[in-house]
């Protein structure tokens, strides 16, 4: 039966296809969007778990790494440990907190050891993705970033490993008088190579992991660096060493074993810590703040600058290796101002309190612009995709969006734990489709889900960082049942996702 509007849909689809059809066409079973930690992981898992599948990963950057390739600010490092941020299949042998260079070297080894380079094409920006149920195919429009040459690929399955934010531009709030400032205003996400901060007065706006990384990294070179924060953040400090890993190494235990044992220990400890944050948030807050106090001494106003007004773990807690941020503050090279920007002027920032911060350089460490689907223009059978109208299946698939999986990691545990888990799921799903002879899989609400209330993507009682709050209207909805949400709980998901019954009525095959 043809419905009204079908003709129009066909027309829209044909126009879109006509734009692309003239271009050379390559076909792959799977097309991976992105070659960051998730995309390279997806490539690895495909070669191991579905060796018969042809695939390609496209990335608009010049090299692999995603976050670790594009971020160039001084001191750039992970804020979670690399035993769990590293892949489960490749032992991490360095210190737990790693620099971007160390993470890139590790990823480079994964690519080389598994011959993945031939599957990855860089400087390819994906601009459009069209699903056709008639052809049971995705048609992907891409552009070579150097030449603007248009390319077309087709794929049976689209694996979205595009991360969650726009790499080309960070989130820059608009402040009155920004144009008047005579110094340099930069964003941490697009750090200029030529930025000379030697003997300069630097103000870093922000209080998260990025600000806490940049400040100790530049403090000894600057005349002075000030962290200007609207409100304080929780931090954890500790030595950048994993004692258990070191002990096992002394005992000459195999690195693969060390990796597995240390991951289990870290995840066990994190589960206990997360439980404590929920059950006794005040005690945990007191402990975290107490550690800061011990570094800054009795005369420092910890209540004002390091006592957050939210519960620990509602926002990611940044790890400060060797307490370097606090050492910089205690040494007088760095300071913290808890206030708000009233406006910029020629020489710095006027604060709401009326005080003035003199600055030669202002660094906005103000977070991300969320990009939920890699800024790709999606059409499904001729209809523009409204992602926010879909309902998510465990944060991996979406109602009405066929043959597509999406990687979104954890806030409270390392991202890659989930990237590995989603990869297992996708490979199992691809094999299941082959066994059924199915060309299309879509998730759909079942009869028993019909009256299920639909809620925003995340429970803001549970987690509420600014960048997620700003993007909530762009994100899919979740249901009340665990399978219809990404609950951010690694410890339950690790068993539940692995146990997913692919014959369940939530999976519709054609
Ligand atoms: C400074 C910083 C530190 C972080 N530290 C941690 C940490 O310690 N632990 C942790 O768990 N998480 C951390 N995160 C979060 C981090 O982004 C993720 O953990 C992880 O790196 C995301 O990997 P990804 O491959 O999914 O996405 P990304 O790293 O964002 O990579 C996505 C890739 O996809 C490409 N891409 C996107 N759209 C397109 C398109 N349309 N066409 C072609 N290519 C496209 C991008 O160019 C990019 O290379 C950090 C984030 C930042 C910014």
XYZ file of C-alpha atoms and ligand atoms in Angstrom:
563
model
C 0.000 0.000 0.000
C 1.307 3.421 -0.900
C 0.699 6.173 1.628
C 0.275 9.860 0.910
C 3.662 11.452 0.863
C 5.449 8.286 -0.261
C 6.056 9.880 -3.622
C 7.609 12.873 -1.926
C 9.808 10.659 0.197
C 10.942 8.800 -2.905
C 11.663 12.111 -4.552
C 13.723 13.334 -1.591
C 15.594 10.063 -1.538
C 16.222 10.153 -5.268
C 17.481 13.723 -5.132
C 19.844 12.830 -2.332
C 20.989 9.754 -4.207
C 21.342 11.644 -7.452
C 23.762 14.027 -5.765
C 25.893 11.061 -4.832
C 25.284 8.588 -7.608
C 27.648 10.213 -10.058
C 30.546 9.568 -7.692
C 32.638 6.407 -7.504
C 31.036 3.843 -5.283
C 32.672 1.408 -2.895
C 30.736 -1.095 -0.842
C 31.558 -2.510 2.594
C 29.641 -4.763 4.954
C 30.308 -2.333 7.804
C 31.281 1.333 7.773
C 32.785 2.725 10.995
C 32.477 6.456 11.623
C 35.632 7.677 13.375
C 39.052 6.327 14.267
C 39.245 7.373 17.903
C 39.570 4.823 20.707
C 36.056 3.512 19.873
C 36.512 3.290 16.085
C 39.901 1.566 16.287
C 38.420 -0.814 18.869
C 35.486 -1.542 16.541
C 37.942 -2.313 13.724
C 39.908 -4.670 15.985
C 36.804 -6.545 17.131
C 35.492 -6.908 13.575
C 38.736 -8.476 12.397
C 38.734 -10.919 15.328
C 35.030 -11.705 15.726
C 33.718 -11.280 12.161
C 36.811 -11.870 10.002
C 34.696 -12.461 6.889
C 33.145 -8.962 7.002
C 34.565 -6.238 4.804
C 34.758 -2.878 6.554
C 36.214 0.584 6.522
C 36.678 3.310 9.122
C 36.525 6.911 7.937
C 37.844 9.812 9.999
C 38.052 13.480 9.105
C 41.269 13.987 11.087
C 44.748 13.426 9.693
C 45.410 10.503 11.985
C 43.877 8.138 14.517
C 43.178 8.968 18.160
C 40.139 11.279 18.080
C 40.205 13.125 21.412
C 43.892 12.316 21.899
C 44.805 13.581 18.444
C 42.812 16.808 18.430
C 43.494 18.054 21.968
C 46.841 19.827 22.161
C 46.776 21.872 25.361
C 49.781 21.678 27.694
C 49.786 18.650 29.978
C 46.943 16.881 28.075
C 46.371 13.578 29.864
C 43.671 11.055 30.706
C 41.665 11.561 33.848
C 40.849 7.912 34.282
C 43.348 5.074 34.535
C 44.607 3.442 31.361
C 44.195 -0.077 32.717
C 40.453 0.418 32.162
C 40.618 3.169 29.512
C 42.896 0.858 27.531
C 41.295 -1.956 25.566
C 40.577 -5.185 27.396
C 42.640 -7.049 24.782
C 45.850 -5.012 24.938
C 47.706 -4.752 28.259
C 48.568 -1.277 29.484
C 52.058 -1.294 30.952
C 52.641 2.390 31.756
C 51.561 4.589 34.669
C 47.777 4.681 35.189
C 47.270 8.302 34.130
C 48.697 8.722 30.636
C 49.549 11.618 28.357
C 47.866 11.979 24.979
C 51.180 10.978 23.357
C 51.291 7.749 25.375
C 47.673 6.925 24.478
C 48.373 7.577 20.795
C 51.459 5.335 20.926
C 49.349 2.565 22.497
C 46.652 2.938 19.833
C 49.335 2.964 17.145
C 50.567 -0.415 18.416
C 47.014 -1.812 18.302
C 46.723 -0.667 14.671
C 50.108 -2.069 13.692
C 49.893 -5.367 15.565
C 46.497 -6.120 14.032
C 47.110 -4.773 10.545
C 44.260 -2.284 10.868
C 45.821 0.614 8.917
C 44.566 -0.760 5.593
C 41.001 -0.431 6.905
C 41.247 3.234 7.960
C 40.992 6.301 5.713
C 41.816 9.683 7.165
C 40.820 13.171 5.991
C 37.419 11.774 5.038
C 34.543 13.742 6.505
C 31.187 11.996 6.412
C 28.458 14.473 5.580
C 25.381 12.401 4.852
C 23.923 8.987 5.572
C 20.826 7.719 3.757
C 19.129 4.447 4.684
C 17.024 2.784 2.008
C 14.736 -0.103 3.024
C 14.243 -0.829 -0.653
C 17.949 -1.515 -1.141
C 18.603 -2.505 2.475
C 21.657 -0.270 2.383
C 23.218 2.807 3.850
C 24.576 5.273 1.315
C 27.271 7.429 2.866
C 28.316 10.732 1.399
C 31.847 11.760 2.338
C 34.235 14.517 1.421
C 38.017 14.509 1.251
C 38.982 17.336 3.593
C 42.026 18.359 1.545
C 40.421 18.512 -1.893
C 36.655 18.747 -1.153
C 36.285 15.797 -3.512
C 32.949 14.040 -2.948
C 32.884 10.285 -2.433
C 30.097 7.792 -2.014
C 30.191 4.543 -0.074
C 27.510 1.981 0.555
C 27.376 -0.222 3.610
C 25.015 -2.731 5.162
C 25.712 -1.592 8.681
C 26.785 1.732 10.152
C 28.848 1.718 13.350
C 28.838 5.184 14.888
C 32.107 5.763 16.786
C 31.999 9.524 16.367
C 32.368 10.443 20.056
C 30.069 13.002 21.597
C 31.441 16.434 20.817
C 32.556 18.592 17.902
C 36.327 18.487 17.555
C 36.617 21.642 15.489
C 35.342 24.057 18.109
C 34.835 23.974 21.884
C 31.960 25.547 23.776
C 32.673 29.249 24.188
C 30.092 31.198 26.203
C 29.357 34.743 25.065
C 30.621 37.326 27.521
C 30.035 41.059 27.275
C 33.058 42.980 26.008
C 34.927 39.963 24.596
C 36.007 41.991 21.588
C 37.500 44.679 23.777
C 40.099 42.352 25.325
C 43.530 43.226 23.919
C 45.259 39.990 24.948
C 44.692 36.534 23.469
C 41.526 34.587 24.129
C 41.837 30.881 23.330
C 39.778 27.745 23.880
C 41.434 24.674 25.385
C 40.048 22.479 22.576
C 41.756 24.494 19.862
C 45.021 25.432 21.580
C 47.158 27.528 19.208
C 50.602 26.075 18.624
C 52.190 29.525 18.820
C 50.679 30.540 22.167
C 53.541 31.958 24.209
C 52.550 32.042 27.864
C 56.073 32.500 29.269
C 56.021 35.199 31.973
C 52.441 36.079 31.043
C 49.454 36.518 33.346
C 47.039 33.764 32.389
C 43.439 33.304 33.507
C 41.906 29.876 32.893
C 38.105 29.951 33.010
C 36.767 26.600 34.185
C 37.050 24.181 37.055
C 36.961 20.726 35.442
C 39.635 18.225 34.516
C 40.887 20.380 31.626
C 41.515 23.471 33.763
C 43.056 21.261 36.442
C 45.452 19.809 33.850
C 46.465 23.028 32.106
C 47.157 25.001 35.271
C 49.935 22.844 36.774
C 51.391 22.272 33.290
C 51.943 25.982 32.635
C 52.255 27.355 36.199
C 56.044 27.312 36.387
C 56.405 29.208 33.065
C 53.725 31.865 33.572
C 54.055 35.024 35.623
C 50.919 33.773 37.328
C 47.985 31.565 36.442
C 44.513 32.006 37.924
C 41.739 29.464 37.784
C 38.478 31.391 37.552
C 35.591 29.136 38.479
C 31.914 29.771 38.949
C 31.664 26.935 41.428
C 34.034 24.338 42.856
C 34.589 20.756 41.646
C 35.491 17.504 43.395
C 38.963 16.109 42.819
C 40.741 12.925 43.870
C 44.499 12.900 44.280
C 47.002 10.091 44.448
C 50.347 8.852 43.157
C 50.395 8.069 39.474
C 51.312 4.475 40.184
C 49.227 1.346 40.513
C 50.736 -0.517 43.463
C 49.081 -3.818 42.600
C 50.459 -3.689 39.036
C 53.942 -2.924 40.381
C 53.788 -5.789 42.869
C 52.624 -8.247 40.206
C 55.418 -7.033 37.945
C 57.999 -7.668 40.684
C 56.599 -11.188 40.861
C 57.208 -11.467 37.098
C 53.572 -12.124 36.343
C 52.659 -12.026 32.674
C 51.479 -8.555 31.504
C 48.208 -9.979 30.123
C 47.405 -11.337 33.581
C 48.436 -8.099 35.274
C 46.120 -6.173 32.941
C 43.157 -8.388 33.771
C 43.794 -8.526 37.520
C 44.412 -4.784 37.841
C 41.284 -3.982 35.778
C 39.198 -6.170 38.061
C 40.652 -4.560 41.177
C 40.120 -1.023 39.862
C 36.541 -1.798 38.833
C 35.859 -3.471 42.182
C 37.176 -0.425 44.057
C 35.250 1.969 41.801
C 32.016 0.061 42.393
C 32.558 0.316 46.138
C 33.346 4.038 45.850
C 30.283 4.717 43.683
C 28.125 2.858 46.207
C 29.540 4.962 49.021
C 28.868 8.170 47.033
C 25.211 7.204 46.833
C 24.840 5.817 50.337
C 26.936 8.310 52.298
C 27.585 11.313 50.035
C 28.350 13.683 52.911
C 31.062 11.446 54.347
C 32.656 10.964 50.924
C 32.509 14.710 50.239
C 34.185 15.402 53.576
C 36.951 12.921 52.798
C 37.632 14.349 49.328
C 37.646 17.918 50.604
C 39.823 16.846 53.563
C 42.516 15.651 51.163
C 42.506 19.018 49.388
C 42.761 20.761 52.757
C 45.766 18.629 53.683
C 47.593 19.878 50.560
C 46.659 23.541 50.895
C 47.120 24.018 54.630
C 44.862 25.351 57.404
C 44.806 28.990 56.208
C 43.526 28.308 52.713
C 39.817 28.992 52.116
C 38.904 25.450 51.073
C 35.246 26.033 51.957
C 34.993 28.710 49.295
C 37.147 27.257 46.528
C 37.018 23.476 46.878
C 33.662 22.647 48.472
C 31.236 21.783 45.663
C 27.509 22.314 46.035
C 26.584 18.989 44.401
C 26.963 15.392 45.523
C 30.166 13.596 44.638
C 29.812 11.629 41.407
C 26.942 13.633 39.936
C 29.671 15.005 37.742
C 32.826 13.169 36.774
C 35.506 13.413 39.512
C 38.857 14.309 38.045
C 41.972 12.521 39.266
C 44.897 14.842 39.995
C 48.098 12.799 39.809
C 50.614 13.637 42.504
C 48.341 16.529 43.591
C 50.130 18.738 41.043
C 47.327 21.330 40.894
C 47.382 21.797 44.658
C 51.166 21.936 44.782
C 51.065 24.817 42.257
C 48.527 26.666 44.396
C 50.451 26.033 47.632
C 53.639 27.325 45.951
C 51.877 30.579 44.983
C 52.329 30.023 41.207
C 48.624 29.424 40.744
C 45.531 30.710 42.497
C 41.807 30.122 42.456
C 39.093 32.768 42.213
C 35.495 31.661 42.762
C 33.378 34.336 41.141
C 31.638 35.038 37.831
C 32.530 36.994 34.720
C 30.644 40.288 34.546
C 32.394 41.306 31.337
C 35.750 41.420 29.582
C 37.618 44.697 29.209
C 40.839 45.695 27.486
C 43.082 44.317 30.226
C 41.246 41.321 31.530
C 38.036 40.332 33.260
C 35.676 42.335 35.430
C 34.084 39.994 37.968
C 30.536 40.095 39.330
C 32.034 40.910 42.747
C 33.485 44.074 41.169
C 37.087 42.810 41.315
C 39.292 42.814 38.236
C 41.529 40.009 36.969
C 44.424 41.326 34.887
C 45.293 38.982 32.045
C 47.553 38.763 29.012
C 45.972 35.470 28.004
C 42.516 34.087 28.797
C 41.951 30.365 28.305
C 38.357 29.195 28.113
C 38.290 25.651 29.482
C 34.539 25.774 29.217
C 33.739 22.411 27.698
C 32.263 20.972 24.566
C 29.695 21.494 21.882
C 27.882 18.205 21.807
C 27.654 16.577 18.395
C 25.435 13.556 18.798
C 25.740 12.102 15.305
C 29.012 13.516 14.044
C 27.177 16.402 12.328
C 26.020 13.932 9.691
C 22.792 14.621 7.871
C 20.659 11.475 8.227
C 17.719 10.386 6.079
C 15.814 7.168 6.765
C 13.752 6.106 3.752
C 13.595 9.701 2.634
C 12.648 11.152 6.011
C 15.044 13.411 7.888
C 16.001 11.720 11.138
C 14.840 13.458 14.317
C 17.172 11.680 16.700
C 15.444 13.153 19.759
C 12.230 11.365 18.771
C 13.821 7.940 18.894
C 13.970 5.697 21.954
C 17.275 4.087 22.776
C 17.933 0.399 23.206
C 20.633 0.371 25.922
C 22.247 3.468 24.450
C 23.441 1.381 21.480
C 20.528 1.267 19.012
C 17.509 3.459 18.373
C 13.901 2.878 17.348
C 13.308 3.607 13.665
C 17.030 3.636 12.843
C 17.926 0.370 11.068
C 21.316 -1.332 10.905
C 23.080 1.173 13.091
C 24.948 0.949 16.386
C 26.263 3.882 18.388
C 29.044 3.990 20.943
C 28.560 6.160 23.976
C 30.749 5.300 26.952
C 30.519 5.849 30.679
C 30.803 8.977 32.752
C 31.820 7.201 35.949
C 33.945 4.492 34.460
C 36.296 4.480 31.494
C 34.689 5.025 28.098
C 36.511 2.096 26.513
C 34.940 -0.456 28.843
C 31.695 0.227 27.039
C 33.269 0.519 23.587
C 34.551 -3.065 24.031
C 31.127 -4.215 25.255
C 29.217 -2.558 22.405
C 31.691 -4.178 19.996
C 30.886 -7.647 21.337
C 27.194 -6.859 20.971
C 27.511 -5.588 17.389
C 29.595 -8.572 16.269
C 27.079 -10.960 17.849
C 24.214 -9.092 16.165
C 25.925 -9.220 12.743
C 26.467 -12.961 13.080
C 22.874 -13.456 14.247
C 21.593 -11.567 11.182
C 23.697 -13.757 8.919
C 22.352 -16.887 10.600
C 18.782 -15.623 10.060
C 19.518 -14.414 6.542
C 18.252 -10.983 7.661
C 19.283 -7.818 5.835
C 17.773 -5.372 8.272
C 17.439 -5.059 12.035
C 15.611 -2.303 13.855
C 14.754 -2.063 17.530
C 11.108 -1.392 18.315
C 9.035 -1.000 21.452
C 7.246 -4.266 22.203
C 3.623 -4.776 23.141
C 4.607 -4.746 26.839
C 6.444 -1.420 26.322
C 3.508 0.449 24.790
C 2.541 2.305 27.977
C 6.058 2.762 29.246
C 6.694 6.407 30.144
C 9.429 7.953 28.004
C 11.989 10.131 29.744
C 14.933 12.333 28.762
C 18.226 10.626 27.814
C 19.773 10.805 31.304
C 18.432 11.078 34.793
C 19.775 14.447 35.881
C 19.467 13.405 39.526
C 22.071 10.811 38.663
C 24.436 12.815 36.459
C 24.239 16.404 35.286
C 27.329 17.961 33.691
C 26.773 21.199 31.777
C 27.485 19.811 28.293
C 24.868 17.080 28.715
C 22.308 19.503 30.105
C 22.837 21.799 27.110
C 22.265 18.905 24.683
C 19.413 17.015 26.306
C 16.894 18.192 23.696
C 19.036 16.629 20.927
C 19.386 13.223 22.526
C 17.087 10.205 22.203
C 14.607 9.334 24.901
C 14.880 6.489 27.344
C 12.236 4.248 28.842
C 11.785 3.073 32.402
C 13.050 -0.450 31.746
C 16.799 -1.181 31.803
C 16.849 -2.331 28.167
C 15.450 1.010 27.037
C 18.120 3.149 28.645
C 21.849 3.693 28.940
C 21.924 3.610 32.704
C 25.615 4.527 33.094
C 26.121 1.500 35.328
C 28.991 -0.598 33.991
C 28.597 -3.150 36.746
C 25.058 -4.152 35.750
C 25.479 -3.600 32.005
C 28.492 -5.878 31.677
C 26.291 -8.869 32.414
C 23.025 -7.609 30.935
C 24.391 -6.575 27.530
C 26.325 -9.831 27.184
C 23.127 -11.750 27.981
C 20.923 -9.858 25.482
C 18.506 -12.226 23.777
C 18.741 -11.248 20.118
C 15.521 -13.159 19.409
C 13.592 -10.867 21.729
C 10.671 -9.044 20.129
C 12.544 -5.747 20.639
C 14.680 -6.761 17.619
C 12.740 -6.727 14.368
C 14.491 -8.509 11.494
C 13.649 -8.366 7.797
C 40.628 16.144 27.198
C 39.776 14.948 27.380
C 40.165 13.946 28.280
C 39.363 12.820 28.438
N 39.784 11.871 29.319
C 39.033 10.753 29.467
C 39.451 9.718 30.361
O 40.486 9.794 31.009
N 38.662 8.635 30.490
C 37.501 8.494 29.783
O 36.828 7.494 29.944
N 37.098 9.460 28.938
C 37.819 10.567 28.754
N 37.399 11.551 27.899
C 36.216 11.343 27.074
C 36.746 10.852 25.716
O 36.368 11.690 24.698
C 36.346 9.452 25.460
O 36.659 8.648 26.518
C 36.995 8.806 24.226
O 38.253 9.300 23.869
C 36.043 8.954 23.118
O 36.526 8.162 22.086
P 35.715 8.011 20.755
O 36.568 7.258 19.815
O 34.382 7.425 21.073
O 35.429 9.487 20.273
P 36.460 10.624 19.861
O 37.727 10.519 20.605
O 35.680 11.884 19.969
O 36.782 10.302 18.345
C 35.785 10.374 17.361
C 36.440 10.471 16.016
O 35.387 10.455 15.052
C 35.672 11.401 14.065
N 34.431 11.883 13.455
C 33.339 12.406 14.081
N 32.395 12.742 13.177
C 32.899 12.433 11.962
C 32.412 12.574 10.635
N 31.222 13.116 10.396
N 33.196 12.167 9.617
C 34.415 11.628 9.848
N 34.941 11.489 11.088
C 34.190 11.880 12.135
C 36.403 12.521 14.786
O 37.216 13.233 13.883
C 37.217 11.741 15.815
O 38.503 11.460 15.354
C 38.165 12.689 27.710
C 37.777 13.703 26.835
C 38.577 14.815 26.673
C 38.139 15.870 25.711
